[in-house]
XYZ file of C-alpha atoms in Angstrom:
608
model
C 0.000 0.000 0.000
C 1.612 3.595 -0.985
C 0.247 7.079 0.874
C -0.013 9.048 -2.551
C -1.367 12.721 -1.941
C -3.146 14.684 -4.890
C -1.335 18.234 -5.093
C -4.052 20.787 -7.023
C -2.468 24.146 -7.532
C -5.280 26.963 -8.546
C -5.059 30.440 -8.777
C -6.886 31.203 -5.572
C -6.261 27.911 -3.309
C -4.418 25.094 -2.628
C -5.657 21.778 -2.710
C -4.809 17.685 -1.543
C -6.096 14.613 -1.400
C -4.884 12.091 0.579
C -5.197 8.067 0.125
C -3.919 4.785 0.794
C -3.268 3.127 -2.799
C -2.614 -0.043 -4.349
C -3.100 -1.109 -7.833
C -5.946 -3.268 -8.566
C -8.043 -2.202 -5.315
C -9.897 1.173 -4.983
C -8.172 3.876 -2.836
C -8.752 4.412 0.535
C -9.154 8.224 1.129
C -7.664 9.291 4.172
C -7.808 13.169 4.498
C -8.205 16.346 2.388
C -5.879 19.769 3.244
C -6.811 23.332 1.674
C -4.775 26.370 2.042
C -4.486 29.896 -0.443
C -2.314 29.672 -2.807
C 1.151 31.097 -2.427
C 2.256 33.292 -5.622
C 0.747 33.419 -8.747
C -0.440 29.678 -10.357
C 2.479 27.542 -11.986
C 5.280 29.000 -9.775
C 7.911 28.174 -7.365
C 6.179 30.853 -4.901
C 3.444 27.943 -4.880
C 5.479 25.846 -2.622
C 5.070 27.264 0.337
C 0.838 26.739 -0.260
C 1.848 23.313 -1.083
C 3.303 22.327 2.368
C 0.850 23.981 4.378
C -1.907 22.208 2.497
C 0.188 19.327 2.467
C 0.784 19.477 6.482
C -2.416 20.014 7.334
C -3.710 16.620 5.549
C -1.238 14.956 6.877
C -2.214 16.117 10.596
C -5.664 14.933 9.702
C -4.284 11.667 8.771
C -2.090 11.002 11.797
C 0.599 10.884 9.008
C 4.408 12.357 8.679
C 5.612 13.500 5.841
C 8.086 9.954 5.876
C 4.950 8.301 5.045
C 4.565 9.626 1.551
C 4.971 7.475 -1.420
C 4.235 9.604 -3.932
C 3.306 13.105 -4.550
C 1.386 13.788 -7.754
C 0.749 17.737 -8.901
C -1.190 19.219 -12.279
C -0.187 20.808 -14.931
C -0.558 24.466 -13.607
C -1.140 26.844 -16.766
C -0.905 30.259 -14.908
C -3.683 33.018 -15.942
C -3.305 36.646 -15.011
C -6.482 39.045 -15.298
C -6.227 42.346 -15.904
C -7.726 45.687 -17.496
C -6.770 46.178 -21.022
C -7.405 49.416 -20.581
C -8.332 52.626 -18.544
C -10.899 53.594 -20.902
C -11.793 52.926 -24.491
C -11.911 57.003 -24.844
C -11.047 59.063 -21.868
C -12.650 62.869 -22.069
C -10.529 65.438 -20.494
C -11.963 68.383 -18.919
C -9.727 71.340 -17.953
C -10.698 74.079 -16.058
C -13.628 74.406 -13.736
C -16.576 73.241 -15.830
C -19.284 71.613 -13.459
C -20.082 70.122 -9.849
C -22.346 67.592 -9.610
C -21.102 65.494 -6.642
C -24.710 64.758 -5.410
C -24.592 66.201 -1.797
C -26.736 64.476 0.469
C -28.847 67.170 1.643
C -29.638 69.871 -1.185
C -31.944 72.593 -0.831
C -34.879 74.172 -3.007
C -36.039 72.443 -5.997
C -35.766 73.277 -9.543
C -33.245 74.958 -12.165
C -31.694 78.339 -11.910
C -29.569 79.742 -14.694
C -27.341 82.954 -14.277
C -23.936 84.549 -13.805
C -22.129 83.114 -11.275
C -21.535 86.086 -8.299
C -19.347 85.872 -5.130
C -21.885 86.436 -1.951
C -19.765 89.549 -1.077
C -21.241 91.377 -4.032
C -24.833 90.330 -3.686
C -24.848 94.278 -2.272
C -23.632 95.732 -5.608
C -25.488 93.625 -8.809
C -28.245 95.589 -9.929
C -31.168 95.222 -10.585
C -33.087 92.420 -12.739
C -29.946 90.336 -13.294
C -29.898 87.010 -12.766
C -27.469 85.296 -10.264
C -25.975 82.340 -9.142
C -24.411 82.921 -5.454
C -21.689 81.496 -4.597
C -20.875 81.349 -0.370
C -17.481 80.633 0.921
C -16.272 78.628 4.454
C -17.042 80.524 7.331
C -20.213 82.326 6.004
C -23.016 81.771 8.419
C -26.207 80.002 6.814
C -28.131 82.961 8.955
C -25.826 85.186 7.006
C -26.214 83.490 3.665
C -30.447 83.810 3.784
C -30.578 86.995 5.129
C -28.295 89.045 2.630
C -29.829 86.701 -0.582
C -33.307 87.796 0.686
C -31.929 91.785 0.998
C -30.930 91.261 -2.639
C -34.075 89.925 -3.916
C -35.888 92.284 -2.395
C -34.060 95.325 -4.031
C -35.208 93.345 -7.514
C -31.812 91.196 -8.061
C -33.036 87.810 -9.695
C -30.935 85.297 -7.603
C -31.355 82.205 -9.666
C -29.863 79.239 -7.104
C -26.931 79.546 -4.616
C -23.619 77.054 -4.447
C -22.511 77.144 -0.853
C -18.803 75.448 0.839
C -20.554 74.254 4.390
C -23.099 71.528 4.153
C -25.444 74.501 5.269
C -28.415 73.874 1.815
C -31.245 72.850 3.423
C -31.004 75.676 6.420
C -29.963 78.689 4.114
C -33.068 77.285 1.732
C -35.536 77.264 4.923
C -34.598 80.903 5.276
C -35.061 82.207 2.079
C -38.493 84.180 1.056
C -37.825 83.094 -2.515
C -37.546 79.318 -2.866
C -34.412 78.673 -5.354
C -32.200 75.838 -5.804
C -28.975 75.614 -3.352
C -26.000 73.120 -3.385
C -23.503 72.645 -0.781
C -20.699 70.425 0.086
C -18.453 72.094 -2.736
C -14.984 71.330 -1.356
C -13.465 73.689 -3.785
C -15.420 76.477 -4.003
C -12.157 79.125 -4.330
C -12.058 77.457 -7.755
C -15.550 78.194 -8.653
C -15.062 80.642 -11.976
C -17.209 83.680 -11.180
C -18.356 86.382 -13.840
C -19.541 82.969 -15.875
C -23.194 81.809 -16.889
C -23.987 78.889 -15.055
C -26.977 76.417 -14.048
C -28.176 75.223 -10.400
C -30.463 72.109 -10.389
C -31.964 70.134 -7.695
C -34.515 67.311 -8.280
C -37.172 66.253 -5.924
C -36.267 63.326 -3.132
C -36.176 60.270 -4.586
C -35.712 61.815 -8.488
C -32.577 62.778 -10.681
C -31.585 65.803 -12.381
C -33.109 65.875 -15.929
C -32.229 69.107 -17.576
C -28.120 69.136 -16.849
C -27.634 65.390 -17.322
C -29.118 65.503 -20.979
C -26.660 67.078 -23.173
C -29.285 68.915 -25.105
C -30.487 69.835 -21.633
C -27.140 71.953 -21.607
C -27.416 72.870 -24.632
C -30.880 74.571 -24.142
C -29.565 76.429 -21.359
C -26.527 77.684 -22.598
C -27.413 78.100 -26.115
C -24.556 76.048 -27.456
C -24.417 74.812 -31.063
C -24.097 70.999 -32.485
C -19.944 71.455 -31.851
C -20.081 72.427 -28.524
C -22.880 70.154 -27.630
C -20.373 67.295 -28.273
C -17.905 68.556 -25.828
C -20.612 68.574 -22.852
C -21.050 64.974 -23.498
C -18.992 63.803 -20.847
C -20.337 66.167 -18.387
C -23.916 65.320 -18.891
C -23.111 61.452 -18.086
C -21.355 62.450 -15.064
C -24.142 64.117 -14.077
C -26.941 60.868 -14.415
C -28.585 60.194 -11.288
C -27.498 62.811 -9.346
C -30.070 64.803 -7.737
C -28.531 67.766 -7.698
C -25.538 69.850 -10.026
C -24.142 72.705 -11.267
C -23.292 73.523 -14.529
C -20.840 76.517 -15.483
C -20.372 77.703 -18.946
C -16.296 78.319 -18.906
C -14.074 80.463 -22.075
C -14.387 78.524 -25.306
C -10.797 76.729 -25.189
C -11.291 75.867 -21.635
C -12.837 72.837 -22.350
C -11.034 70.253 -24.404
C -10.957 66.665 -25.352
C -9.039 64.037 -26.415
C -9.194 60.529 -26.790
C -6.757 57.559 -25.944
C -6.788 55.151 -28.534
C -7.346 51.286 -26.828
C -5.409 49.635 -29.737
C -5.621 46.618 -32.030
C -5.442 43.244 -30.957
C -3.920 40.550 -33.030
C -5.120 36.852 -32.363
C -3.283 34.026 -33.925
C -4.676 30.290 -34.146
C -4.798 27.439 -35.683
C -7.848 28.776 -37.911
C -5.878 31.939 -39.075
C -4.980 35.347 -37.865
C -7.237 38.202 -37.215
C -7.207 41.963 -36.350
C -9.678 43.574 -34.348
C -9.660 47.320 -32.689
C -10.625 47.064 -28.977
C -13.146 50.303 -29.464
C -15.410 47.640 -31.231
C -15.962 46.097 -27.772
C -15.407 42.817 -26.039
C -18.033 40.987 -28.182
C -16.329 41.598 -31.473
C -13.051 40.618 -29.431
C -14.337 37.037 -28.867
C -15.770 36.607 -32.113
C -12.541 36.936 -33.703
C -11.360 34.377 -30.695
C -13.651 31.527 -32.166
C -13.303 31.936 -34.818
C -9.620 31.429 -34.998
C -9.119 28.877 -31.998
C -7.525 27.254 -30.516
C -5.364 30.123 -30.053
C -1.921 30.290 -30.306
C -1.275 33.551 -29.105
C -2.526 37.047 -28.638
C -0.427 40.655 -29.049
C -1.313 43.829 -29.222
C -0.801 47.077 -31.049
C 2.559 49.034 -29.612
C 2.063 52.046 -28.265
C -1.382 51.201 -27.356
C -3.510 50.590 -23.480
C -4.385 47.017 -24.868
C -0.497 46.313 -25.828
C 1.027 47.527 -22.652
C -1.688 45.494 -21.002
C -0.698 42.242 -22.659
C 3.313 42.762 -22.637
C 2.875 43.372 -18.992
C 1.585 40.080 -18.170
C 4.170 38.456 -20.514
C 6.595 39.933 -18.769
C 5.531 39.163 -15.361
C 5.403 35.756 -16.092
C 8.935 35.784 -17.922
C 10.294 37.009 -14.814
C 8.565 34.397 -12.529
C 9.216 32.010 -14.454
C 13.388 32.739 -16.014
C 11.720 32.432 -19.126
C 12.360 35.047 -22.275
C 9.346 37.256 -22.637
C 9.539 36.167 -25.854
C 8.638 32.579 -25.121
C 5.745 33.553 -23.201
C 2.866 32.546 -25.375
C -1.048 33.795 -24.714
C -3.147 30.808 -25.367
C -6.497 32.296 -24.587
C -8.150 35.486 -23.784
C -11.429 36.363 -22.223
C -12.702 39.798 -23.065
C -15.275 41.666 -20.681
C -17.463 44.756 -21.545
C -16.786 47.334 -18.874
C -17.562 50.505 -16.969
C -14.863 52.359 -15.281
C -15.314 55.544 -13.040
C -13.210 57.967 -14.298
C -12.274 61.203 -12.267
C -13.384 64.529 -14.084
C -10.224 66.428 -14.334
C -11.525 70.122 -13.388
C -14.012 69.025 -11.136
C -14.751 70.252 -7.858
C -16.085 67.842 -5.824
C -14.905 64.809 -6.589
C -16.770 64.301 -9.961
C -16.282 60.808 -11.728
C -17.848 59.281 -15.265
C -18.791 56.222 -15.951
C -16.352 55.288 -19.154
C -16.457 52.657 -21.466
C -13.592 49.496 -20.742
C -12.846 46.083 -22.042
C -11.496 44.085 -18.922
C -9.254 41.269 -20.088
C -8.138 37.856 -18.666
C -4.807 36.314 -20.066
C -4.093 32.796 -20.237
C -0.091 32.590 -20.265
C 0.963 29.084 -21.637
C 4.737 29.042 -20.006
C 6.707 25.610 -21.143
C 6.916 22.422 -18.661
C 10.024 24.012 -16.558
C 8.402 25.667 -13.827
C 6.105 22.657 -12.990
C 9.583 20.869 -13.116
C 10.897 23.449 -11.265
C 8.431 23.185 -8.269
C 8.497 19.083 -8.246
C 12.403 18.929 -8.254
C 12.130 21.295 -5.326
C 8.959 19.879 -3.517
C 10.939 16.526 -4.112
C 14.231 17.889 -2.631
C 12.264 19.443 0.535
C 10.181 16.278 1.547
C 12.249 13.678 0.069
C 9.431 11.883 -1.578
C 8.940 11.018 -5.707
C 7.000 13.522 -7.095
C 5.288 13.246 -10.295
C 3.718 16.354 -13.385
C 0.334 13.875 -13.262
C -1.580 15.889 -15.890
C -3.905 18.588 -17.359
C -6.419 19.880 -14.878
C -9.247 19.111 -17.034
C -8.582 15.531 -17.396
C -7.798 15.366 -13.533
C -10.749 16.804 -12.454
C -13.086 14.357 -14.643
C -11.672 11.433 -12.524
C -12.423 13.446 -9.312
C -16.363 14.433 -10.691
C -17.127 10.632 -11.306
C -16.855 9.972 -7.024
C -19.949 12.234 -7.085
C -22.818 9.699 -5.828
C -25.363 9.537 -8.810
C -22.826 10.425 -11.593
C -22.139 7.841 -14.810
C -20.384 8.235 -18.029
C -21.106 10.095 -20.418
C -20.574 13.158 -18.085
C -19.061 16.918 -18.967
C -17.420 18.621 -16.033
C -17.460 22.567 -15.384
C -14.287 23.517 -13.548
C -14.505 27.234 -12.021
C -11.867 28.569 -10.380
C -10.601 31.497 -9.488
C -8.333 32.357 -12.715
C -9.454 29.999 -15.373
C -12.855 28.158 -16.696
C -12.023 24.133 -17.425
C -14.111 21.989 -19.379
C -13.943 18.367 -20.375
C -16.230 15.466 -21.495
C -15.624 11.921 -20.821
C -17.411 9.153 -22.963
C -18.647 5.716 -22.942
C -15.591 4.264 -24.005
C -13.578 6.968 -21.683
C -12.395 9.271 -24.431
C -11.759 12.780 -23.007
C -11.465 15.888 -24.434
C -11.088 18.814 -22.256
C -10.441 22.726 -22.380
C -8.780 25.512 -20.656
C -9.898 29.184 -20.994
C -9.088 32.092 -19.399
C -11.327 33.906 -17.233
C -13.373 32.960 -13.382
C -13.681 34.620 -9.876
C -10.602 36.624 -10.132
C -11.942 38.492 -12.965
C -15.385 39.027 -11.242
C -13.873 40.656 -8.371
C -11.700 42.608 -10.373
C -14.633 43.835 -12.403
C -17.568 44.527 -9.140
C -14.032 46.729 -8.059
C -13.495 48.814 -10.997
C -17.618 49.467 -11.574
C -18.016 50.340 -8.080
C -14.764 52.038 -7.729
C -13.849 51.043 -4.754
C -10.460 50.686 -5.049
C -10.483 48.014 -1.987
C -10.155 43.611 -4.164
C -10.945 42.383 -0.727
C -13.963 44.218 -0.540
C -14.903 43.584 -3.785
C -14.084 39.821 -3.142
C -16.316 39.497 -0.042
C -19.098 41.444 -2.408
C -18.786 38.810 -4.708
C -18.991 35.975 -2.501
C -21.761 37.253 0.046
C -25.309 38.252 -0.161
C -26.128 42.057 0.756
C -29.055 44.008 2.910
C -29.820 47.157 3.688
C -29.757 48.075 7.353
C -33.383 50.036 7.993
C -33.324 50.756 11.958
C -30.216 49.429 14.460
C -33.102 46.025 15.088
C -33.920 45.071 11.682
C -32.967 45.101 8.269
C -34.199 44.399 4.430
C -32.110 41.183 2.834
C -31.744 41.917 -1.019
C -34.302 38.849 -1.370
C -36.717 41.564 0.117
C -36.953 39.576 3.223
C -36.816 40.957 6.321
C -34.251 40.017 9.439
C -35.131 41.013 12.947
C -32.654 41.334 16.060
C -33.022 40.880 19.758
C -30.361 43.351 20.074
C -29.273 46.438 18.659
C -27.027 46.038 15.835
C -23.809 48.270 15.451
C -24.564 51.862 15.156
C -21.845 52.351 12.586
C -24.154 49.654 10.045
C -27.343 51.682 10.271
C -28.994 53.211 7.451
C -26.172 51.351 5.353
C -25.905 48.529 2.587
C -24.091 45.818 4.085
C -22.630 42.454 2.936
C -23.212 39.458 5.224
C -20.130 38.333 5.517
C -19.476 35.317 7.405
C -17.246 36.828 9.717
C -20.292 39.823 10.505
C -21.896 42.495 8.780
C -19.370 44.781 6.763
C -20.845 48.104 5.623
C -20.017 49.049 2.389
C -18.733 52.366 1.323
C -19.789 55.483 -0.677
C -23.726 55.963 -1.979
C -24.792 52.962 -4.043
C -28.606 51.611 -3.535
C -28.424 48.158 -2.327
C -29.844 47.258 -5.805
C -27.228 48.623 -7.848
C -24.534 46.478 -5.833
C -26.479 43.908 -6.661
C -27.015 44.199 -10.211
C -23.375 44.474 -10.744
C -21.931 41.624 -8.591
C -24.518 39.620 -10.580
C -24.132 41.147 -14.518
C -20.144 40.776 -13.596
C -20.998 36.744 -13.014
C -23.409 36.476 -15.524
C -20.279 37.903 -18.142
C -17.968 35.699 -16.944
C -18.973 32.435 -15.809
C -22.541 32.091 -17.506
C -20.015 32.958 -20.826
C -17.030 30.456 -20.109
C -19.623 28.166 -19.308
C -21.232 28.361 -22.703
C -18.135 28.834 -24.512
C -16.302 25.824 -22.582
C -18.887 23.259 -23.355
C -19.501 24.293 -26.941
C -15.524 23.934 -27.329
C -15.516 19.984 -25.750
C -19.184 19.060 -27.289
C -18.374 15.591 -29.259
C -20.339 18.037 -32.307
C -19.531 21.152 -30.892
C -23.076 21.512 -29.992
C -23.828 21.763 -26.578
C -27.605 20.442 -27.060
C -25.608 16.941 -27.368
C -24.257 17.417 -23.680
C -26.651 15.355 -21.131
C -25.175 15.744 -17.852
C -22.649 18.628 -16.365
C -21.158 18.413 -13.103
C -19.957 21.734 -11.684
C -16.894 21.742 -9.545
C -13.955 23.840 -8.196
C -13.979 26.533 -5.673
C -16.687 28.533 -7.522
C -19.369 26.669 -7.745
C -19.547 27.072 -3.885
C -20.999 30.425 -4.417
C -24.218 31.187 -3.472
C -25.457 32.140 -7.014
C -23.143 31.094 -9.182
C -24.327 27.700 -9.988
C -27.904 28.137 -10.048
C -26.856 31.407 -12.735
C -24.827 28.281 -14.924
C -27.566 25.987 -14.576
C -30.534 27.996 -15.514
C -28.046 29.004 -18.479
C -27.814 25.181 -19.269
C -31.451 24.278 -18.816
C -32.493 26.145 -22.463
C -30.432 23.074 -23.818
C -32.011 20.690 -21.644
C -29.120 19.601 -19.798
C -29.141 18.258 -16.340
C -26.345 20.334 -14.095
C -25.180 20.658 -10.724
C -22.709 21.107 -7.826
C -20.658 17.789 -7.358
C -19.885 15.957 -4.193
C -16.534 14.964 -4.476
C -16.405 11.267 -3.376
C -20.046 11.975 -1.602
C -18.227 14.436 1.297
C -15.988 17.443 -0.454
C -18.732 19.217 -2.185
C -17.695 20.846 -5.242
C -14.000 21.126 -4.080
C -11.297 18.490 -4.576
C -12.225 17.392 -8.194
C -8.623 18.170 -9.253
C -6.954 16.864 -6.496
C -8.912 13.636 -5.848
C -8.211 12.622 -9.761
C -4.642 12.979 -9.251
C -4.675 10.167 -6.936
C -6.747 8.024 -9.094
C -4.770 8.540 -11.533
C -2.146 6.683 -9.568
C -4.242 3.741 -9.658
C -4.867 4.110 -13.619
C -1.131 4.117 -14.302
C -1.203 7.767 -15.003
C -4.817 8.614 -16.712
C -7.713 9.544 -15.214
């Protein structure tokens, strides 16, 4: 009888299997061990993961590492995620050309439109013009409504009022002439005065309409079609805000220039292709199938997409000693995007929504740093240890333990960096694929929409559901349910969206409904998985139709998420297939496929 332990390296976690094995009997399993993974995927930095994992099954077992026979790792094809690009076309605006932060507490209702006056000359403007006040720090709000009512009263039109202190709603109270007011500007020095501008505050619970429609702006201002253009940018930034200011600044003051995102060149075995990344991330995998398999993917010099794909090459030349130029891109998953991009001129923190393409690259490296990591896993433990095989063929052997499973059968790997499929037959003929593209991407992508700048957040956005904390003893789940408490709940949580982490509730930052959370964590799964998914299966379909696919097993770290796999099989139930979670050998759940397969593949003399 050997101890042989099952070694799967992902991009997110560590995983073994541990089992008593002898040829010709079936393989007593002993103990599983799961740990992060160390470094990125297909590295020496993994070996550090590996013990731990390693270590800890061993524990379980009542085993030392003396007691290992054989140690059998995957093929570990490392995948690196990571925006292509900024933005597809980033707008620049110079100067100070609006505010539209969307203070909390805005007061009045409606639109104003006139010249923008400092508050210390409300005394001197005569009469019948129209005016938009602006108040500085220290002005009392007492101050502020008494000197704008003096001035309307001597027949000055004050039109709306921008103020520094988060004073709106109490200088609004005040005033005999009900006007829009905005506060919160944090740099309201940089207002430009002497200019025509526009106030606008919406009713609770409503947007802006006039200064987040470009022709809105237009109307107000009196621009033509040319200048219309440039406002563009401004008018998006503006969407959903209830309240804004718009100032009309010197023609030349506002300019704009685009970046360009580049051409991306995909080689396969079907041919080569061109395709300019401002066409989108459909048109991007298009050109992928229809060349594929891939043999590798560049992009155009000088370009956001070709610094974005030498980059990973040459992180993976350096982790690896290999020449960048041996670095090959095998597969690429391409992700239409929104990115928050700061308005340069604004003056309160203004950000648009921009058009991206998020890309995940699949870097096929050569067989020396699995080598690399066995010789030195080898040297450290003294124990054989053995390349067993692709993932994808691995983790079939693994799905077939789950109770109720029989061949035919297609698996659904999701991981964290990569999407596996394979098929096993009758007669045990497997074919199997590899693309880029899983739960790293999906956090990276809920983290650039959101903005928040914070991949653990995003991660524990992704993984958990959210609610919406309505009074410090209950709160609304995003189900709609509601969740009642003994005791009072953290003051710092009320009146916030929180995820329900496992660990507690963890508020999330910044202004975004509870539904709009949502609808990204799920649109970014929905891109990515429900996608791979499709694509995947269609790729290892004996007729490259999926229709001729009866059962699917899902496995891999993934498929433990809440939504995930319900997401992939409602996807899969338009082609009548029958899908679900595995059990790895009836007690792992989804995990363990990969590393459970390695051992069996001991006792197959090397297949699964």
């Amino acid at each position: 009888m050997t101890i042989v332990a099952g070694v799967d390296i992902g991009n997110s976690t560590t995983e073994v299997c541990l089992a008593r094995c002898a040829h010709g009997r079936p393989a007593e399993f002993l103990a599983s061990g799961i740990t992060k993974t160390t470094g990125i995927k297909g590295t020496v930095a993994n070996l550090p993961g590996i013990l731990t994992a390693l270590g800890a099954a061993l524990r379980t077992a009542g085993l030392e590492t003396a007691d290992l026979g054989e140690i059998r790792i995957n093929e570990a094809t490392p995948v690196i995620g990571d925006l292509a690009m900024e933005t597809i076309t980033e707008t620049i605006i110079t100067e100070s050309t609006m505010i539209g932060h969307n203070p909390s507490t805005p007061g009045g209702i409606g639109l104003g439109v006139g010249v923008t006056q400092p508050f210390d000359r409300l005394g001197v403007i005569g009469r019948g013009e129209k005016v938009i006040c602006v108040i500085p720090q220290g002005i009392d709000y007492e101050d502020a409504a008494r000197e704008i009512n003096g001035a309307v009263a001597r027949g000055v039109d004050v039109q709306g009022a921008v103020a520094r202190q988060d004073d709106a709603v109490l200088i609004a109270n005040r005033l005999t002439r009900k006007v829009p007011v905005i506060d919160e500007v944090t740099l309201i020095d940089k207002v430009p005065l002497g200019m025509q501008a526009a106030v606008e505050v919406a009713e609770q619970g409503q947007s802006v309409r006039t200064l987040s429609n470009p022709y809105g702006i237009a109307t107000v201002f009196g621009l033509a079609a040319d200048e219309t253009k440039l406002v563009v940018p401004i008018a998006r930034a503006l969407i959903g805000n209830r309240s804004a200011v718009v100032v009309r600044t010197p023609q030349g003051d506002v300019k704009a220039r685009s970046i360009p995102a580049g051409v991306v060149t995909v080689s396969g075995i079907r041919g080569k292709a061109d395709i300019d990344v401002d066409a989108g991330a459909a048109r991007i995998m298009e050109v992928v199938e229809r060349v594929q398999p891939v043999e590798d993917v560049k992009g155009e010099a000088g370009t956001n997409v070709g610094g974005m794909l030498e980059r990973v090459r040459q992180v993976m030349a350096d982790l690896t000693g290999q020449a960048p130029g041996e670095m090959k891109i095998q597969d690429v998953l391409g992700v239409d995007t929104f990115i928050p991009q700061k308005v340069r001129g604004g003056l309160a923190g203004e950000f648009a929504l921009e058009n991206a393409v998020a890309l995940a690259a699949m870097v096929k490296t050569n067989r020396l740093p699995m080598t690399q990591i066995a010789d030195q896993l080898a040297a450290k433990l003294g124990t054989g240890v053995v390349i067993a095989g692709v993932e994808a063929y691995m983790a079939v052997g693994g799905a077939m333990t789950t109770p109720g499973t029989a061949k035919p059968l297609a698996i659904l790997d999701m991981g964290g960096g990569s999407t596996d499929a394979a098929i096993v037959t009758r007669d045990d003929k497997i074919s199997a694929i590899h693309l880029a593209g899983a739960g790293d991407m999906v956090t990276m992508l809920i983290n650039s929409e959101l903005g928040l700048g914070d991949p653990d957040l995003a991660e524990n956005i992704k993984k958990y559901p959210l609610a919406k904390v309505e009074s410090l003893f209950h709160m609304r789940l995003e189900d709609g349910t509601v969740r009642f408490f003994a005791e009072s709940l953290p003051p710092e949580v009320f009146a916030r969206v929180v995820i329900l982490a496992e660990g507690g509730l963890t508020p999330i930052p910044g202004d975004y409904p509870l539904d709009k959370i949502r609808y990204v964590r799920r649109e970014a799964k929905k891109k990515v998985f429900v996608a791979n998914a499709l694509r995947a299966l269609a790729r290892v379909a004996p007729t490259g139709n999926i229709r001729h696919i009866d059962f699917v097993v899902l496995v891999g770290g993934s498929a433990l998420d809440f939504e995930i796999a319900d997401m992939v099989t409602d996807a899969l139930a338009e082609y009548g297939i029958v899908c679900g979670r595995g059990n790895i050998r009836g007690t792992e759940g989804p995990r363990n496929a990969v590393a459970t397969g390695l051992v069996l593949s001991y006792l197959n003399g090397g297949e699964a």
